[in-house]
Tab-separated table of C-alpha atoms and ligand atoms in Angstrom:
chain	number	residue	atom	x	y	z
A	269	MET	CA	0.040	-0.120	0.078
A	270	LEU	CA	1.260	3.692	-0.769
A	271	LYS	CA	1.845	5.604	2.725
A	272	PRO	CA	-0.018	9.056	2.245
A	273	ASP	CA	2.185	12.062	2.099
A	274	CYS	CA	0.718	14.436	5.073
A	275	ILE	CA	1.238	17.951	5.781
A	276	ILE	CA	0.733	18.786	9.648
A	277	VAL	CA	0.478	22.473	10.468
A	278	GLY	CA	1.846	23.401	14.088
A	279	SER	CA	5.146	22.246	15.575
A	280	GLY	CA	3.965	21.927	19.189
A	281	VAL	CA	4.170	18.552	20.754
A	282	ILE	CA	1.425	17.755	19.477
A	283	GLY	CA	2.259	18.288	15.848
A	284	CYS	CA	5.876	16.588	16.467
A	285	SER	CA	4.579	13.447	18.227
A	286	THR	CA	1.791	12.762	15.762
A	287	ALA	CA	4.585	13.667	12.791
A	288	LEU	CA	6.561	11.163	14.855
A	289	GLU	CA	4.450	8.295	14.792
A	290	LEU	CA	3.193	8.745	11.300
A	291	ALA	CA	6.951	8.996	10.168
A	292	SER	CA	8.107	5.956	12.279
A	293	ALA	CA	5.551	3.932	10.255
A	294	GLY	CA	6.827	5.084	7.119
A	295	ALA	CA	4.774	8.091	6.120
A	296	SER	CA	6.198	10.855	4.557
A	297	VAL	CA	5.483	13.911	6.780
A	298	SER	CA	6.348	17.937	6.391
A	299	LEU	CA	5.552	19.990	9.170
A	300	LEU	CA	4.616	23.375	8.746
A	301	GLU	CA	5.608	25.988	11.617
A	302	ARG	CA	4.584	30.033	11.403
A	303	GLY	CA	7.459	30.509	13.878
A	304	PRO	CA	10.655	29.024	14.999
A	305	ALA	CA	9.450	25.439	15.858
A	306	GLY	CA	8.404	24.598	19.415
A	307	GLN	CA	8.078	27.922	20.869
A	308	GLU	CA	4.559	27.989	21.828
A	309	SER	CA	2.246	26.503	24.692
A	310	SER	CA	4.520	23.186	24.463
A	311	TRP	CA	7.348	25.166	25.320
A	312	ALA	CA	5.665	27.172	27.868
A	313	GLY	CA	3.983	24.608	30.085
A	314	GLY	CA	4.964	22.919	33.298
A	315	GLY	CA	5.295	19.317	32.219
A	316	ILE	CA	3.359	17.632	34.887
A	317	LEU	CA	2.551	14.387	33.258
A	318	TYR	CA	-0.989	14.207	35.080
A	319	PRO	CA	-4.338	16.324	35.602
A	320	LEU	CA	-4.084	18.427	38.637
A	321	LEU	CA	-6.901	16.727	40.291
A	322	PRO	CA	-7.685	13.683	38.343
A	323	TRP	CA	-11.248	13.469	39.540
A	324	ASP	CA	-12.366	16.532	38.647
A	325	TYR	CA	-12.232	15.553	35.285
A	326	ALA	CA	-14.542	13.331	33.016
A	327	GLU	CA	-13.606	10.051	32.039
A	328	ALA	CA	-12.790	11.189	28.363
A	329	VAL	CA	-10.096	13.285	29.499
A	330	ASN	CA	-8.745	10.734	32.154
A	331	ARG	CA	-8.678	7.768	29.814
A	332	LEU	CA	-6.577	9.343	27.375
A	333	VAL	CA	-4.026	10.466	30.346
A	334	GLN	CA	-4.221	6.805	31.209
A	335	ARG	CA	-3.501	5.742	27.963
A	336	SER	CA	-0.655	8.589	27.280
A	337	ILE	CA	1.581	7.947	30.811
A	338	ALA	CA	1.344	4.273	29.872
A	339	LEU	CA	3.108	4.731	26.984
A	340	PHE	CA	5.307	7.661	28.323
A	341	PRO	CA	8.442	6.095	29.518
A	342	ALA	CA	9.343	3.998	26.811
A	343	TRP	CA	8.570	7.017	24.327
A	344	SER	CA	10.480	9.119	26.292
A	345	GLU	CA	13.309	7.016	26.838
A	346	ASP	CA	13.199	5.955	22.725
A	347	LEU	CA	13.545	10.005	22.349
A	348	ARG	CA	16.346	10.075	24.529
A	349	ALA	CA	18.206	7.107	22.975
A	350	ALA	CA	17.795	8.531	19.339
A	351	SER	CA	18.492	11.786	19.744
A	352	GLY	CA	20.773	12.071	22.592
A	353	ILE	CA	18.873	14.754	24.061
A	354	ASP	CA	17.336	13.920	27.488
A	355	PRO	CA	13.586	14.971	28.117
A	356	GLU	CA	14.382	14.438	31.750
A	357	TYR	CA	11.200	12.289	32.159
A	358	GLN	CA	11.245	11.595	36.063
A	359	ARG	CA	8.584	9.917	38.230
A	360	CYS	CA	8.917	12.336	40.855
A	361	GLY	CA	5.295	12.075	42.385
A	362	MET	CA	3.006	15.032	43.411
A	363	LEU	CA	2.254	16.207	46.514
A	364	VAL	CA	-1.239	17.629	47.100
A	365	LEU	CA	-1.957	19.846	49.786
A	366	PRO	CA	-5.873	20.676	51.222
A	367	PRO	CA	-8.383	22.071	50.609
A	368	PHE	CA	-9.824	19.299	48.358
A	369	SER	CA	-12.102	16.655	48.856
A	370	THR	CA	-10.113	13.472	50.576
A	371	ALA	CA	-13.169	11.253	49.672
A	372	ARG	CA	-13.410	12.169	46.165
A	373	ALA	CA	-9.715	11.599	45.918
A	374	GLN	CA	-9.710	8.381	47.593
A	375	ALA	CA	-12.602	7.100	45.690
A	376	TRP	CA	-11.078	8.067	42.446
A	377	CYS	CA	-7.651	6.298	42.716
A	378	ALA	CA	-9.253	2.849	44.332
A	379	THR	CA	-11.301	2.746	40.970
A	380	HIS	CA	-8.360	3.626	38.984
A	381	ALA	CA	-5.592	1.479	40.389
A	382	THR	CA	-3.865	4.896	41.655
A	383	ARG	CA	-1.202	4.339	43.991
A	384	LEU	CA	-2.204	7.463	46.914
A	385	GLU	CA	-0.315	7.215	49.916
A	386	SER	CA	-1.251	10.312	53.120
A	387	ALA	CA	1.257	9.038	56.008
A	388	LYS	CA	4.327	9.616	53.408
A	389	ALA	CA	3.299	12.836	52.860
A	390	ARG	CA	4.566	14.484	55.500
A	391	GLU	CA	8.376	13.105	55.044
A	392	LEU	CA	8.282	14.256	51.410
A	393	VAL	CA	9.457	18.297	52.117
A	394	PRO	CA	11.385	18.520	55.475
A	395	PRO	CA	11.531	22.017	55.609
A	396	LEU	CA	7.614	21.625	55.640
A	397	SER	CA	5.462	21.156	58.200
A	398	VAL	CA	2.971	19.094	56.032
A	399	ASP	CA	-0.954	19.296	56.881
A	400	GLU	CA	-2.013	16.144	58.113
A	401	ASN	CA	-4.432	15.808	55.126
A	402	ALA	CA	-2.105	16.083	52.304
A	403	LEU	CA	-1.931	13.210	49.750
A	404	TRP	CA	0.834	12.093	48.124
A	405	LEU	CA	0.576	10.757	44.266
A	406	PRO	CA	4.109	8.634	44.005
A	407	ASP	CA	3.319	7.781	40.098
A	408	VAL	CA	2.915	11.032	39.109
A	409	ALA	CA	6.282	11.846	36.509
A	410	GLN	CA	6.996	15.033	34.769
A	411	THR	CA	9.258	15.993	31.861
A	412	ARG	CA	10.971	19.108	30.924
A	413	ASN	CA	9.042	20.794	28.146
A	414	PRO	CA	12.131	22.567	26.423
A	415	ARG	CA	13.998	19.539	26.400
A	416	LEU	CA	11.152	17.082	25.368
A	417	LEU	CA	10.731	19.471	21.765
A	418	LYS	CA	14.310	19.429	21.102
A	419	ALA	CA	14.479	15.803	21.545
A	420	LEU	CA	11.111	15.753	19.320
A	421	ARG	CA	12.750	17.587	16.745
A	422	ARG	CA	15.996	15.882	16.473
A	423	ARG	CA	13.856	12.682	16.089
A	424	LEU	CA	12.182	14.149	13.630
A	425	GLU	CA	15.071	15.599	11.736
A	426	LEU	CA	16.664	11.675	11.718
A	427	LEU	CA	13.706	10.169	10.445
A	428	GLY	CA	13.930	12.684	7.404
A	429	VAL	CA	10.601	15.110	8.445
A	430	GLY	CA	10.674	17.947	6.805
A	431	ILE	CA	10.389	21.210	9.459
A	432	LEU	CA	9.344	24.276	7.250
A	433	GLU	CA	9.976	27.033	10.144
A	434	HIS	CA	8.335	30.710	9.345
A	435	ALA	CA	5.816	29.271	6.864
A	436	GLU	CA	2.061	30.298	7.996
A	437	VAL	CA	-0.655	28.626	6.466
A	438	THR	CA	-3.320	31.153	5.631
A	439	GLY	CA	-5.989	29.581	3.487
A	440	TRP	CA	-7.312	26.244	2.296
A	441	LYS	CA	-8.344	25.270	-1.022
A	442	ASP	CA	-11.184	22.557	-1.471
A	443	ASP	CA	-13.611	20.929	-4.032
A	444	GLY	CA	-16.463	20.355	-1.501
A	445	THR	CA	-14.768	16.636	-0.458
A	446	ARG	CA	-11.069	17.139	-0.238
A	447	ILE	CA	-8.598	19.797	0.442
A	448	THR	CA	-6.852	20.475	-2.795
A	449	GLY	CA	-4.103	22.588	-1.361
A	450	ILE	CA	-3.036	25.244	0.924
A	451	GLU	CA	-1.581	28.350	1.147
A	452	THR	CA	1.016	29.460	2.879
A	453	SER	CA	3.080	32.650	3.822
A	454	ARG	CA	5.680	30.737	1.415
A	455	GLY	CA	3.778	29.902	-1.045
A	456	ASP	CA	1.256	27.172	-2.332
A	457	LEU	CA	1.605	23.561	-0.983
A	458	LYS	CA	-0.355	20.369	-1.681
A	459	ALA	CA	-0.257	16.760	-0.163
A	460	GLY	CA	-2.105	13.735	0.435
A	461	ARG	CA	-3.268	14.507	3.657
A	462	TYR	CA	-3.559	17.954	5.932
A	463	ILE	CA	-3.373	17.375	9.859
A	464	VAL	CA	-4.317	20.849	11.925
A	465	ALA	CA	-2.158	20.369	15.327
A	466	SER	CA	-2.423	24.234	15.600
A	467	GLY	CA	-2.914	24.593	19.230
A	468	ALA	CA	-4.991	27.718	20.384
A	469	TRP	CA	-4.907	29.246	16.728
A	470	SER	CA	-6.632	25.740	15.399
A	471	GLY	CA	-9.843	27.659	15.700
A	472	ASN	CA	-8.684	30.439	13.958
A	473	LEU	CA	-6.990	28.485	11.155
A	474	LEU	CA	-9.702	26.204	10.175
A	475	GLY	CA	-12.555	29.542	10.335
A	476	GLY	CA	-15.657	28.259	7.998
A	477	LEU	CA	-14.654	24.686	7.800
A	478	VAL	CA	-15.582	23.949	11.146
A	479	PRO	CA	-17.888	26.034	12.536
A	480	ASN	CA	-18.388	24.375	15.819
A	481	LEU	CA	-14.752	23.815	17.128
A	482	ASP	CA	-14.688	25.640	20.056
A	483	ILE	CA	-10.633	25.735	20.962
A	484	ARG	CA	-9.568	29.336	22.244
A	485	PRO	CA	-6.480	30.703	23.819
A	486	MET	CA	-6.597	30.014	27.846
A	487	ARG	CA	-3.158	32.402	28.863
A	488	GLY	CA	-0.925	30.650	31.390
A	489	GLN	CA	1.877	32.502	33.285
A	490	MET	CA	4.734	30.906	34.965
A	491	LEU	CA	7.644	32.020	37.372
A	492	LEU	CA	10.877	30.051	37.344
A	493	PHE	CA	13.259	29.794	40.677
A	494	LYS	CA	16.873	28.745	41.086
A	495	THR	CA	17.502	26.532	43.931
A	496	GLU	CA	20.392	24.006	44.515
A	497	PRO	CA	19.899	20.694	42.873
A	498	GLY	CA	17.673	18.514	45.319
A	499	THR	CA	15.807	21.409	47.203
A	500	LEU	CA	12.126	19.931	46.307
A	501	ARG	CA	12.180	16.315	45.031
A	502	THR	CA	8.303	16.154	44.281
A	503	ILE	CA	5.908	18.483	42.675
A	504	ILE	CA	3.545	20.247	45.281
A	505	LEU	CA	0.001	21.396	44.366
A	506	GLN	CA	-2.553	23.586	46.364
A	507	ASN	CA	-5.609	24.907	45.032
A	508	GLY	CA	-4.664	25.112	41.470
A	509	PHE	CA	-1.113	26.622	41.823
A	510	TYR	CA	1.710	24.255	41.722
A	511	LEU	CA	5.496	23.859	42.195
A	512	ILE	CA	7.664	21.720	39.848
A	513	PRO	CA	11.475	20.620	40.641
A	514	ARG	CA	13.304	20.248	37.619
A	515	LEU	CA	16.895	18.099	38.361
A	516	ASP	CA	19.390	20.744	38.108
A	517	GLY	CA	17.698	22.872	40.990
A	518	HIS	CA	15.117	24.959	39.199
A	519	ILE	CA	11.956	25.254	40.366
A	520	LEU	CA	8.685	26.138	38.383
A	521	ALA	CA	5.943	28.247	40.161
A	522	GLY	CA	2.789	28.475	37.715
A	523	SER	CA	0.325	29.143	36.684
A	524	THR	CA	-2.518	31.219	36.021
A	525	LEU	CA	-5.459	30.653	33.638
A	526	GLU	CA	-6.514	33.676	31.878
A	527	ASP	CA	-9.244	34.286	28.967
A	528	VAL	CA	-7.659	37.423	27.583
A	529	GLY	CA	-7.728	36.595	24.112
A	530	PHE	CA	-4.359	36.083	21.934
A	531	ASP	CA	-2.350	37.966	24.500
A	532	LYS	CA	0.798	36.277	25.395
A	533	SER	CA	1.827	39.262	27.795
A	534	THR	CA	2.942	39.036	31.191
A	535	THR	CA	1.497	40.799	33.693
A	536	ALA	CA	3.053	42.366	36.894
A	537	GLN	CA	-0.091	41.236	38.845
A	538	ALA	CA	0.458	37.533	38.007
A	539	LYS	CA	3.835	37.695	39.017
A	540	ALA	CA	3.301	39.056	42.031
A	541	MET	CA	0.294	36.475	42.837
A	542	LEU	CA	2.552	33.452	41.923
A	543	HIS	CA	5.651	34.546	44.016
A	544	ALA	CA	3.357	35.092	46.975
A	545	HIS	CA	2.076	31.344	46.663
A	546	ALA	CA	5.460	30.058	46.197
A	547	MET	CA	6.617	31.965	49.350
A	548	ARG	CA	3.679	30.387	51.130
A	549	ILE	CA	4.072	26.934	49.905
A	550	LEU	CA	7.820	26.719	50.141
A	551	PRO	CA	9.391	30.009	52.248
A	552	LEU	CA	12.959	28.566	51.789
A	553	LEU	CA	12.390	30.315	48.141
A	554	LYS	CA	12.415	33.779	49.490
A	555	GLN	CA	16.554	32.998	49.101
A	556	ALA	CA	15.934	31.876	45.887
A	557	PRO	CA	16.153	34.185	42.749
A	558	VAL	CA	13.336	34.418	40.016
A	559	VAL	CA	15.285	33.576	36.857
A	560	ARG	CA	12.500	33.873	34.271
A	561	PHE	CA	8.928	34.754	34.008
A	562	TRP	CA	6.748	34.426	30.905
A	563	ALA	CA	3.512	33.724	29.238
A	564	GLY	CA	1.855	30.666	26.914
A	565	LEU	CA	-1.585	30.107	25.549
A	566	ARG	CA	-3.140	26.888	25.948
A	567	PRO	CA	-5.784	25.364	23.124
A	568	GLY	CA	-8.580	25.443	25.534
A	569	SER	CA	-11.685	22.995	24.793
A	570	PRO	CA	-14.616	22.285	26.760
A	571	ASP	CA	-13.835	20.236	29.591
A	572	ASN	CA	-10.581	19.814	28.443
A	573	ILE	CA	-11.726	17.387	25.540
A	574	PRO	CA	-9.500	17.720	22.634
A	575	THR	CA	-10.675	16.835	19.243
A	576	ILE	CA	-8.856	14.062	17.438
A	577	ASP	CA	-10.610	13.147	14.373
A	578	ARG	CA	-11.057	13.778	10.497
A	579	HIS	CA	-13.589	16.311	9.196
A	580	PRO	CA	-16.712	14.854	8.371
A	581	GLN	CA	-16.983	16.063	5.019
A	582	LEU	CA	-13.499	16.966	4.129
A	583	GLU	CA	-11.979	13.035	3.609
A	584	ASN	CA	-8.304	14.237	3.605
A	585	LEU	CA	-8.200	16.744	6.597
A	586	TYR	CA	-7.996	15.893	10.087
A	587	ILE	CA	-7.500	17.667	13.305
A	588	ASN	CA	-5.453	16.837	16.230
A	589	SER	CA	-5.932	19.717	18.851
A	590	GLY	CA	-7.798	21.384	22.067
A	591	HIS	CA	-5.652	19.428	24.470
A	592	PHE	CA	-6.137	22.497	27.054
A	593	ARG	CA	-3.825	22.201	30.414
A	594	TYR	CA	-2.819	18.552	29.521
A	595	GLY	CA	-1.507	18.362	26.033
A	596	VAL	CA	2.028	17.279	26.739
A	597	THR	CA	0.546	14.408	28.927
A	598	MET	CA	-1.788	13.687	26.404
A	599	ALA	CA	0.743	13.523	23.487
A	600	PRO	CA	1.548	9.961	22.940
A	601	ALA	CA	-1.748	9.150	22.944
A	602	SER	CA	-3.415	11.719	20.898
A	603	ALA	CA	-0.250	11.223	18.236
A	604	GLU	CA	-1.266	7.330	18.265
A	605	ILE	CA	-4.877	7.790	17.308
A	606	MET	CA	-4.443	10.375	14.917
A	607	ALA	CA	-1.951	7.992	13.073
A	608	SER	CA	-4.162	5.047	13.796
A	609	LEU	CA	-6.811	7.534	11.873
A	610	VAL	CA	-4.657	8.314	9.092
A	611	LEU	CA	-3.063	4.714	7.957
A	612	GLY	CA	-6.294	3.065	8.893
A	613	ARG	CA	-4.631	0.978	11.898
A	614	PRO	CA	-7.051	-0.461	14.722
A	615	GLN	CA	-7.311	2.000	17.525
A	616	ALA	CA	-6.059	0.814	20.913
A	617	MET	CA	-8.932	2.726	22.805
A	618	ASP	CA	-12.646	4.157	22.579
A	619	ILE	CA	-12.012	7.453	20.103
A	620	ALA	CA	-15.825	8.321	20.253
A	621	PRO	CA	-15.645	11.281	22.793
A	622	TYR	CA	-12.791	13.066	20.679
A	623	ARG	CA	-14.693	13.295	17.651
A	624	TRP	CA	-15.764	16.770	15.809
A	625	PRO	CA	-18.504	18.452	18.070
B	105	LIG	C1	1.473	27.880	31.763
B	105	LIG	C2	1.403	26.864	31.043
B	105	LIG	C3	1.234	25.441	31.910
B	105	LIG	C4	1.014	24.063	31.448
B	105	LIG	N1	1.174	22.837	32.028
B	105	LIG	C5	1.161	21.712	31.653
B	105	LIG	C6	1.302	20.822	32.265
B	105	LIG	O1	2.107	20.454	33.189
B	105	LIG	N2	1.156	19.473	31.936
B	105	LIG	C7	0.539	19.407	30.737
B	105	LIG	O2	0.677	18.328	29.684
B	105	LIG	N3	0.422	20.491	29.728
B	105	LIG	C8	0.634	21.617	30.241
B	105	LIG	N4	0.149	22.876	29.759
B	105	LIG	C9	-0.748	22.728	28.099
B	105	LIG	C10	0.171	22.032	27.153
B	105	LIG	O3	1.337	23.034	27.050
B	105	LIG	C11	-0.595	22.298	26.179
B	105	LIG	O4	-2.035	21.491	25.758
B	105	LIG	C12	-0.030	21.556	24.570
B	105	LIG	O5	1.233	22.568	24.537
B	105	LIG	C13	-0.694	22.236	23.217
B	105	LIG	O6	0.123	21.518	22.645
B	105	LIG	P1	0.326	22.042	20.855
B	105	LIG	O7	1.113	21.476	20.046
B	105	LIG	O8	-1.275	21.700	20.808
B	105	LIG	O9	0.288	23.858	20.990
B	105	LIG	P2	1.580	24.858	20.431
B	105	LIG	O10	2.600	24.472	21.592
B	105	LIG	O11	0.966	25.548	21.055
B	105	LIG	O12	1.451	24.241	19.128
B	105	LIG	C14	0.900	24.850	18.324
B	105	LIG	C15	1.964	25.320	16.909
B	105	LIG	O13	1.343	25.479	16.051
B	105	LIG	C16	1.254	27.016	15.216
B	105	LIG	N5	0.740	27.273	13.934
B	105	LIG	C17	-0.484	27.801	14.804
B	105	LIG	N6	-1.043	29.038	13.727
B	105	LIG	C18	-0.284	28.593	12.720
B	105	LIG	C19	-0.426	28.460	11.245
B	105	LIG	N7	-1.594	29.003	10.867
B	105	LIG	N8	0.384	27.744	10.543
B	105	LIG	C20	1.694	27.481	10.746
B	105	LIG	N9	1.756	27.242	12.415
B	105	LIG	C21	0.823	27.307	12.983
B	105	LIG	C22	2.170	27.909	16.371
B	105	LIG	O14	3.150	28.549	15.935
B	105	LIG	C23	2.615	26.462	17.503
B	105	LIG	O15	4.102	26.490	17.405
B	105	LIG	C24	0.274	23.751	30.126
B	105	LIG	C25	0.370	25.248	29.145
B	105	LIG	C26	0.878	26.386	29.748
B	105	LIG	C27	0.777	27.544	29.059
């Protein structure tokens, strides 16, 4: 069978992981990116490989997450081995501080075969007197986004995927049943299939082709501290705010969730708020310098459920977008679903929840 040739629009974690899955199966793939590759939401994110409080989410979110986190260790190791760049996958656990519903947490973990420890929580962060109702999820992992993206890019290059940067897709041509070509800032292009993985911009890009698609930007701001390696060994989460320790001592403090359109600027107010939360949770950060502060635009979607599907009328148009707060977590499973759709392979899970709205 002839393998399809695909153009993927967007070089975030979703576009890159989709390209990887397709190219690994022998498809010929080109990746188009409006700016420099991998510098938007996927770069800006925290890299926690788990929903913040999974019991607050629909099963459609958790099923995709469970599939993805099962794939992640081998996926990440393959990337490291092939690219020579370590995405720093590490199972560091997540300490959840009150307030939250202990009963819901315990019930969810029991029905989802998820380990949950309470007594251990108090031993994790020695300088802290951890509330006795805190819970620890020892299996929660993280990855380091900028490194993950570099590793993905290198891996794609080794597989022969063409990555065309500063190439913005500006329009579609179709004959009512198929996309016949795209207009880009670097000229018109054609392929057998087109996959939109354009994050927060996916809805705008598709415009009238999908009037019901509700994907919109949700800004998140993030503060980065530098401490000695080993200062903090686990993720800490409280009231939607988190600290994420990297192996080299950097600690990320995040994040805001703001509905401000395509505005990626940072604000003094958010900086002060993130700083205050960080000090409250881990007072020793008072001695730590802030080394960077940034914002990214998540691809927001209703109930955090992405759309991963083929267009109902245009048979060679696909979308893999709307992963909102968990696109890094969901990347391997979303790529698997998309590649199976394109290549006509059986799906590893029920994909009905991710159909076009
Ligand atoms: C502050 C913050 C914290 C986060 N924390 C986590 C976390 O801890 N765990 C987690 O799993 N997720 C987290 N996320 C969410 C996660 O980062 C996103 O869900 C994920 O990055 C979405 O990936 P994407 O590839 O769809 O989008 P993006 O990374 O935004 O990539 C889309 C790409 O498409 C390109 N593009 C857009 N339009 C066009 C066009 N017309 N032509 C060509 N290219 C185009 C863009 O330039 C961009 O590079 C966080 C996000 C933020 C902002």
